[in-house]
CSV table of C-alpha atoms in Angstrom, one decimal:
chain,number,residue,atom,x,y,z
A,21,MET,CA,144.9,85.4,118.6
A,22,ALA,CA,142.1,87.7,119.8
A,23,VAL,CA,139.5,88.7,117.2
A,24,THR,CA,139.2,92.4,116.7
A,25,SER,CA,135.7,93.8,115.9
A,26,PRO,CA,135.5,95.8,112.8
A,27,ARG,CA,135.4,99.6,113.4
A,28,ARG,CA,134.8,100.9,109.9
A,29,VAL,CA,132.2,99.0,107.7
A,30,ALA,CA,131.1,99.5,104.1
A,31,VAL,CA,127.7,98.4,102.9
A,32,VAL,CA,127.5,98.2,99.2
A,33,GLY,CA,123.9,98.7,98.1
A,34,ALA,CA,121.2,101.1,99.5
A,35,GLY,CA,118.3,98.7,99.2
A,36,ILE,CA,116.2,97.6,102.1
A,37,GLY,CA,118.7,95.1,103.4
A,38,GLY,CA,121.7,97.4,103.2
A,39,LEU,CA,120.0,100.3,104.9
A,40,ALA,CA,118.5,98.1,107.6
A,41,LEU,CA,122.0,96.6,108.3
A,42,ALA,CA,123.5,100.1,108.6
A,43,ARG,CA,120.8,101.0,111.1
A,44,ALA,CA,121.5,97.8,113.1
A,45,LEU,CA,125.3,98.3,113.1
A,46,GLY,CA,124.8,101.8,114.5
A,47,GLU,CA,121.9,101.2,116.9
A,48,LEU,CA,123.0,97.9,118.5
A,49,ASP,CA,126.1,97.3,120.6
A,50,THR,CA,128.4,96.2,117.8
A,51,GLY,CA,131.5,98.3,118.4
A,52,VAL,CA,131.3,99.7,114.8
A,53,GLU,CA,132.3,103.3,114.8
A,54,GLU,CA,131.6,104.3,111.2
A,55,ILE,CA,129.3,102.9,108.5
A,56,VAL,CA,129.3,104.0,104.9
A,57,VAL,CA,126.5,102.9,102.5
A,58,PHE,CA,127.3,103.1,98.8
A,59,ASP,CA,124.9,102.9,95.9
A,60,ARG,CA,125.5,103.2,92.2
A,61,ARG,CA,122.4,105.2,91.6
A,62,ALA,CA,122.6,109.0,91.6
A,63,GLU,CA,119.3,109.2,93.5
A,64,LEU,CA,116.8,106.9,95.3
A,65,LYS,CA,113.8,107.8,93.2
A,66,PRO,CA,110.3,107.9,94.8
A,67,GLY,CA,107.6,105.8,93.2
A,68,THR,CA,110.0,103.1,92.1
A,69,GLY,CA,109.0,99.7,93.3
A,70,GLY,CA,106.1,97.5,94.4
A,71,GLY,CA,104.6,96.5,97.7
A,72,ILE,CA,106.2,94.1,100.3
A,73,GLN,CA,104.9,92.4,103.4
A,74,ILE,CA,106.9,92.6,106.6
A,75,ASN,CA,106.1,90.4,109.5
A,76,GLY,CA,109.2,89.1,111.3
A,77,GLY,CA,110.9,92.1,109.5
A,78,ALA,CA,108.6,94.5,111.3
A,79,ALA,CA,109.6,93.0,114.7
A,80,VAL,CA,113.3,93.5,113.7
A,81,LEU,CA,112.6,97.1,112.7
A,82,ALA,CA,110.9,97.6,116.1
A,83,ARG,CA,113.9,96.3,117.9
A,84,LEU,CA,115.9,98.9,116.0
A,85,GLY,CA,113.7,101.6,117.3
A,86,LEU,CA,111.5,102.0,114.2
A,87,GLY,CA,108.3,100.4,115.5
A,88,GLU,CA,106.3,103.6,115.5
A,89,GLN,CA,107.6,104.7,112.1
A,90,VAL,CA,106.4,101.4,110.7
A,91,LYS,CA,103.0,101.7,112.2
A,92,ARG,CA,102.6,105.2,110.7
A,93,ALA,CA,103.9,104.3,107.2
A,94,ALA,CA,102.5,100.8,106.7
A,95,LEU,CA,99.1,99.1,106.5
A,96,PRO,CA,98.2,96.4,109.0
A,97,VAL,CA,97.6,93.0,107.5
A,98,ARG,CA,94.6,91.2,108.9
A,99,ARG,CA,93.8,88.4,106.6
A,100,ILE,CA,95.1,86.2,103.8
A,101,LEU,CA,92.4,84.5,101.6
A,102,SER,CA,93.4,81.9,99.0
A,103,ARG,CA,91.0,80.6,96.4
A,104,LYS,CA,91.0,78.6,93.2
A,105,SER,CA,90.0,80.3,90.0
A,106,GLY,CA,86.4,78.9,90.3
A,107,GLY,CA,86.1,80.5,93.8
A,108,PHE,CA,86.7,77.4,95.9
A,109,GLU,CA,88.3,78.5,99.1
A,110,LEU,CA,91.7,76.9,99.9
A,111,LEU,CA,92.9,78.9,102.9
A,112,ASP,CA,91.6,81.7,105.1
A,113,ILE,CA,94.1,83.0,107.6
A,114,ASP,CA,93.4,85.4,110.4
A,115,VAL,CA,96.8,87.0,110.4
A,116,ALA,CA,96.4,89.1,113.5
A,117,SER,CA,95.5,86.0,115.6
A,118,LEU,CA,98.2,84.0,114.1
A,119,VAL,CA,100.9,86.6,114.7
A,120,SER,CA,99.6,87.3,118.2
A,121,ALA,CA,100.3,83.7,119.2
A,122,GLU,CA,104.0,84.4,118.7
A,123,PRO,CA,105.2,86.9,121.5
A,124,ALA,CA,108.3,88.0,119.5
A,125,LEU,CA,106.0,89.3,116.8
A,126,VAL,CA,103.8,91.4,119.1
A,127,ALA,CA,104.7,95.0,120.0
A,128,ALA,CA,104.9,96.2,123.6
A,129,ASP,CA,101.5,97.9,123.2
A,130,GLY,CA,99.9,94.6,122.0
A,131,THR,CA,99.9,95.4,118.3
A,132,PRO,CA,100.5,92.4,116.0
A,133,GLN,CA,103.5,93.2,113.9
A,134,ALA,CA,102.2,92.3,110.4
A,135,PHE,CA,102.3,95.1,107.8
A,136,SER,CA,102.3,95.9,104.2
A,137,ILE,CA,104.2,98.8,102.7
A,138,MET,CA,105.5,100.1,99.4
A,139,ARG,CA,109.2,99.4,98.9
A,140,ASP,CA,110.1,103.1,98.3
A,141,ALA,CA,108.3,104.1,101.5
A,142,LEU,CA,110.3,101.6,103.6
A,143,GLN,CA,113.5,102.6,101.8
A,144,ARG,CA,112.8,106.3,102.6
A,145,MET,CA,112.1,105.5,106.2
A,146,LEU,CA,115.4,103.6,106.5
A,147,VAL,CA,117.4,106.5,104.9
A,148,ASP,CA,115.8,108.9,107.3
A,149,ALA,CA,116.7,106.6,110.2
A,150,LEU,CA,120.4,106.2,109.4
A,151,PRO,CA,122.4,106.6,112.7
A,152,GLU,CA,124.8,109.4,113.2
A,153,SER,CA,127.7,107.0,112.7
A,154,ALA,CA,126.4,106.2,109.1
A,155,SER,CA,126.5,108.1,105.9
A,156,LEU,CA,124.9,107.4,102.5
A,157,GLN,CA,127.0,108.0,99.3
A,158,LEU,CA,125.0,107.9,96.0
A,159,GLY,CA,126.5,107.7,92.5
A,160,ARG,CA,129.3,105.5,93.7
A,161,ARG,CA,129.5,102.5,91.4
A,162,LEU,CA,131.9,99.8,92.7
A,163,GLU,CA,134.4,98.7,90.1
A,164,SER,CA,136.6,96.2,92.0
A,165,MET,CA,137.8,95.2,95.5
A,166,SER,CA,140.8,93.6,97.0
A,167,GLU,CA,141.6,92.4,100.5
A,168,ASP,CA,144.6,91.7,102.7
A,169,ALA,CA,145.2,91.0,106.4
A,170,SER,CA,144.5,94.6,107.4
A,171,GLY,CA,141.2,95.1,105.6
A,172,VAL,CA,139.4,95.6,102.3
A,173,GLU,CA,140.0,98.2,99.6
A,174,LEU,CA,137.1,99.3,97.4
A,175,VAL,CA,137.8,100.9,94.0
A,176,PHE,CA,135.0,102.9,92.4
A,177,GLU,CA,134.2,103.7,88.8
A,178,ASP,CA,135.4,107.3,89.3
A,179,GLY,CA,138.9,106.0,90.2
A,180,THR,CA,138.7,106.8,93.9
A,181,ALA,CA,139.5,104.1,96.5
A,182,GLU,CA,138.6,103.6,100.2
A,183,ARG,CA,139.6,101.1,102.8
A,184,PHE,CA,137.4,99.4,105.4
A,185,ASP,CA,137.7,96.7,108.1
A,186,LEU,CA,134.6,94.9,106.7
A,187,VAL,CA,132.6,95.1,103.5
A,188,VAL,CA,129.0,93.8,103.2
A,189,GLY,CA,127.5,93.1,99.8
A,190,ALA,CA,123.9,94.1,99.6
A,191,ASP,CA,124.0,95.0,95.9
A,192,GLY,CA,121.6,92.5,94.4
A,193,LEU,CA,121.9,89.6,92.0
A,194,SER,CA,124.6,91.3,89.9
A,195,SER,CA,126.6,92.0,93.0
A,196,ARG,CA,130.2,93.1,92.5
A,197,VAL,CA,130.9,92.0,96.1
A,198,ARG,CA,129.7,88.5,95.3
A,199,GLN,CA,131.8,88.3,92.1
A,200,HIS,CA,134.9,89.1,94.2
A,201,VAL,CA,134.0,86.5,96.8
A,202,GLU,CA,133.4,83.8,94.1
A,203,ALA,CA,136.7,84.6,92.4
A,204,SER,CA,138.9,84.9,95.5
A,205,HIS,CA,137.5,82.3,97.9
A,206,ALA,CA,137.8,79.0,96.1
A,207,ASP,CA,137.4,75.7,98.0
A,208,ALA,CA,140.1,73.1,98.7
A,209,ASP,CA,139.7,71.7,95.2
A,210,GLY,CA,140.2,75.2,93.6
A,211,ARG,CA,136.6,75.6,92.6
A,212,ALA,CA,134.8,78.9,92.9
A,213,GLY,CA,132.4,79.4,95.8
A,214,ALA,CA,129.1,79.4,94.0
A,215,SER,CA,127.8,79.2,90.5
A,216,PRO,CA,126.2,82.4,89.2
A,217,PRO,CA,122.4,82.7,89.3
A,218,THR,CA,120.6,81.2,86.3
A,219,TYR,CA,117.2,82.1,84.9
A,220,SER,CA,114.5,79.8,86.3
A,221,GLY,CA,111.9,80.5,83.6
A,222,ILE,CA,109.4,82.1,86.1
A,223,ARG,CA,108.1,85.5,85.3
A,224,VAL,CA,106.1,88.1,87.2
A,225,GLN,CA,104.0,91.0,85.9
A,226,PHE,CA,103.2,93.7,88.5
A,227,GLY,CA,100.7,96.5,88.5
A,228,VAL,CA,100.4,99.3,91.0
A,229,VAL,CA,97.6,102.0,91.2
A,230,PRO,CA,96.5,104.4,93.9
A,231,GLY,CA,94.4,102.7,96.6
A,232,GLY,CA,90.7,103.0,96.7
A,233,GLY,CA,88.1,101.7,94.3
A,234,SER,CA,90.1,99.0,92.5
A,235,ARG,CA,89.6,96.2,95.2
A,236,PRO,CA,86.5,95.0,97.0
A,237,ARG,CA,85.2,97.3,99.7
A,238,GLY,CA,86.7,96.5,103.1
A,239,SER,CA,89.6,94.4,101.7
A,240,GLU,CA,92.4,97.0,102.4
A,241,GLY,CA,94.0,94.8,105.2
A,242,GLU,CA,93.6,91.6,103.2
A,243,PHE,CA,95.7,89.7,100.7
A,244,HIS,CA,93.8,87.7,98.1
A,245,GLN,CA,95.5,84.9,96.4
A,246,TRP,CA,94.1,83.2,93.3
A,247,PHE,CA,95.3,79.9,91.8
A,248,GLY,CA,94.4,79.2,88.1
A,249,GLU,CA,95.8,76.9,85.4
A,250,GLY,CA,99.4,77.9,85.0
A,251,VAL,CA,98.9,81.2,86.8
A,252,TYR,CA,99.1,82.6,90.4
A,253,ALA,CA,97.8,86.0,91.1
A,254,LEU,CA,98.0,88.2,94.3
A,255,THR,CA,96.1,91.4,95.1
A,256,GLY,CA,96.9,93.5,98.1
A,257,SER,CA,96.9,97.0,99.5
A,258,TYR,CA,100.0,98.8,100.9
A,259,GLY,CA,100.9,101.8,103.0
A,260,THR,CA,102.8,104.5,101.2
A,261,GLY,CA,104.2,106.5,104.2
A,262,SER,CA,102.1,109.5,103.3
A,263,ALA,CA,100.9,111.7,106.2
A,264,ASP,CA,97.3,111.6,104.8
A,265,GLY,CA,97.2,107.8,105.0
A,266,THR,CA,97.2,107.2,101.2
A,267,THR,CA,97.6,103.6,100.1
A,268,SER,CA,98.4,101.7,96.9
A,269,ASP,CA,96.8,98.6,95.4
A,270,MET,CA,98.9,96.1,93.6
A,271,LEU,CA,98.3,93.1,91.4
A,272,ALA,CA,101.1,90.5,90.8
A,273,VAL,CA,100.7,87.7,88.3
A,274,VAL,CA,103.2,84.8,88.3
A,275,PHE,CA,103.6,82.4,85.4
A,276,ALA,CA,106.1,80.2,83.6
A,277,ASP,CA,107.9,81.8,80.6
A,278,PRO,CA,106.7,79.8,77.6
A,279,ALA,CA,110.0,80.4,75.8
A,280,ALA,CA,112.0,79.0,78.7
A,281,ALA,CA,109.7,76.0,79.0
A,282,ALA,CA,110.2,75.2,75.3
A,283,GLY,CA,113.9,75.7,75.5
A,284,THR,CA,113.9,78.4,72.8
A,285,GLY,CA,115.2,81.3,74.8
A,286,ARG,CA,114.3,84.8,74.0
A,287,PRO,CA,113.4,86.2,70.5
A,288,GLY,CA,116.6,87.5,68.8
A,289,GLY,CA,118.9,86.5,71.6
A,290,GLY,CA,118.7,82.7,71.7
A,291,ARG,CA,118.8,82.7,75.5
A,292,ALA,CA,117.3,84.5,78.5
A,293,PRO,CA,118.8,88.0,79.2
A,294,ASP,CA,121.1,88.6,82.1
A,295,GLU,CA,119.4,88.5,85.5
A,296,ASN,CA,117.5,91.7,86.3
A,297,SER,CA,118.8,93.4,83.2
A,298,ASN,CA,117.4,96.9,83.0
A,299,TRP,CA,113.8,96.0,84.1
A,300,ASP,CA,112.4,97.4,80.9
A,301,VAL,CA,108.8,98.7,81.2
A,302,SER,CA,106.3,97.8,78.6
A,303,ASP,CA,102.5,98.0,78.3
A,304,VAL,CA,101.5,94.4,78.6
A,305,ARG,CA,98.0,94.9,79.9
A,306,GLU,CA,96.3,93.0,77.1
A,307,GLU,CA,98.7,90.1,77.3
A,308,CYS,CA,98.2,89.9,81.1
A,309,LEU,CA,94.4,90.1,80.7
A,310,ARG,CA,94.4,87.2,78.2
A,311,ARG,CA,96.5,85.1,80.5
A,312,LEU,CA,94.1,85.8,83.4
A,313,GLU,CA,91.0,85.1,81.3
A,314,ARG,CA,92.5,81.7,80.1
A,315,ALA,CA,93.1,80.8,83.8
A,316,GLY,CA,89.5,81.7,84.7
A,317,LEU,CA,90.5,84.3,87.3
A,318,PRO,CA,87.8,86.5,88.7
A,319,GLU,CA,86.4,90.0,88.0
A,320,GLU,CA,88.2,91.4,91.1
A,321,ILE,CA,91.4,91.1,89.1
A,322,GLU,CA,90.4,91.5,85.5
A,323,SER,CA,88.0,94.5,85.4
A,324,ARG,CA,88.9,96.3,88.6
A,325,LEU,CA,92.6,96.3,89.0
A,326,LEU,CA,93.6,96.0,85.3
A,327,GLY,CA,90.9,98.6,84.5
A,328,ALA,CA,92.4,100.9,87.1
A,329,MET,CA,95.9,100.4,85.7
A,330,GLU,CA,94.7,101.4,82.2
A,331,THR,CA,93.1,104.5,83.6
A,332,ALA,CA,96.1,105.5,85.7
A,333,GLY,CA,98.5,104.7,82.9
A,334,GLY,CA,96.9,107.4,80.7
A,335,GLY,CA,97.1,105.5,77.5
A,336,ALA,CA,100.3,104.9,75.6
A,337,GLY,CA,102.7,107.0,77.7
A,338,THR,CA,106.3,106.3,78.3
A,339,LEU,CA,107.5,105.2,81.7
A,340,PRO,CA,110.9,105.8,83.1
A,341,GLN,CA,113.2,102.8,83.2
A,342,LEU,CA,113.1,101.0,86.6
A,343,VAL,CA,116.2,100.2,88.6
A,344,ARG,CA,117.7,96.8,88.2
A,345,ASP,CA,116.8,95.4,91.6
A,346,ALA,CA,113.1,96.2,91.0
A,347,PHE,CA,110.5,93.7,89.8
A,348,PHE,CA,107.4,95.7,89.6
A,349,LEU,CA,105.8,98.6,87.7
A,350,ILE,CA,104.7,102.1,88.5
A,351,ASN,CA,102.2,104.7,87.4
A,352,GLY,CA,99.6,102.4,86.2
A,353,LYS,CA,101.3,100.5,83.4
A,354,LEU,CA,102.5,96.9,83.6
A,355,GLY,CA,106.2,96.1,83.5
A,356,VAL,CA,107.7,92.7,82.9
A,357,ALA,CA,110.2,91.2,85.3
A,358,ALA,CA,111.7,88.3,83.4
A,359,GLN,CA,114.3,87.5,86.0
A,360,VAL,CA,112.7,87.7,89.4
A,361,PHE,CA,113.2,84.0,90.4
A,362,VAL,CA,116.6,82.6,90.0
A,363,LYS,CA,118.3,79.4,91.0
A,364,GLY,CA,121.5,79.4,93.0
A,365,ALA,CA,121.3,83.0,94.2
A,366,ARG,CA,122.5,83.5,97.8
A,367,PRO,CA,123.8,86.5,99.7
A,368,TRP,CA,127.5,87.0,100.4
A,369,VAL,CA,129.2,89.0,103.2
């Protein structure tokens, strides 16, 4: 029997992956005639998220016709420098030279495609670049789905339903699409497809401030990694997509959750909370500072970036709650992402 290419495709989740897929389905010769991207959020808020690095991803975006947009919005990455807490150099990578050695990662004009960009800027770029055959529907929370020989039906929280030839789940760790696949696609022994993600006990604290002044002079195109006792820290600068070339500086601190290591779970709950639950924001600057001091990490992190975060945070203000698929903080305060690293998580289509 001949295989028929899907004509109408739903993408559940308007994150980076879902939006990039929508662009690809409309830009490449796929035979897809209509793409609808759904997201449970009523709006894609600016300023939500941290920075990301795109290398191979930048080459893919260029293939999708977004190479010039990436260059304008992002910041070129030139160097990665890794050191121990005492300053001993572990690694010094000339990123431009390394990337240039791989032809697939070099643009037609010779530009090495290695960039850093804030997540919201990349998301905004991808929304603006949706093809004519694609639409974005916000405030559509998926409730359930069912499938038969002719396609897949999505039922939303508001009671409406739509049918598609193919549904792609890009809706994060708490994916409703994945839940359906696990429940309906058992193996020959009747077991579900995959076990749900479980908390690994690794935590991340992120800080983001406006670029300029919080990192060593001349380090805008560099990522600095620091390895201390029980702590890994990363500092970097990221493009924001602003026409004036504004950048953001970010600090990320990775460490093991002491409660998880001791097997005691969370205070009051007896266990780790659900993966990515709410991404509550809290002012944990002092906790983070003590952790860095114990690990012997340098002034670049302690006084410059954390000091800038305190200033930008404006004291004991209240931050808006972050979206569930974010593991970062905004507006100069530190947020805790207790569930960033999970075991057993994998995408489903």
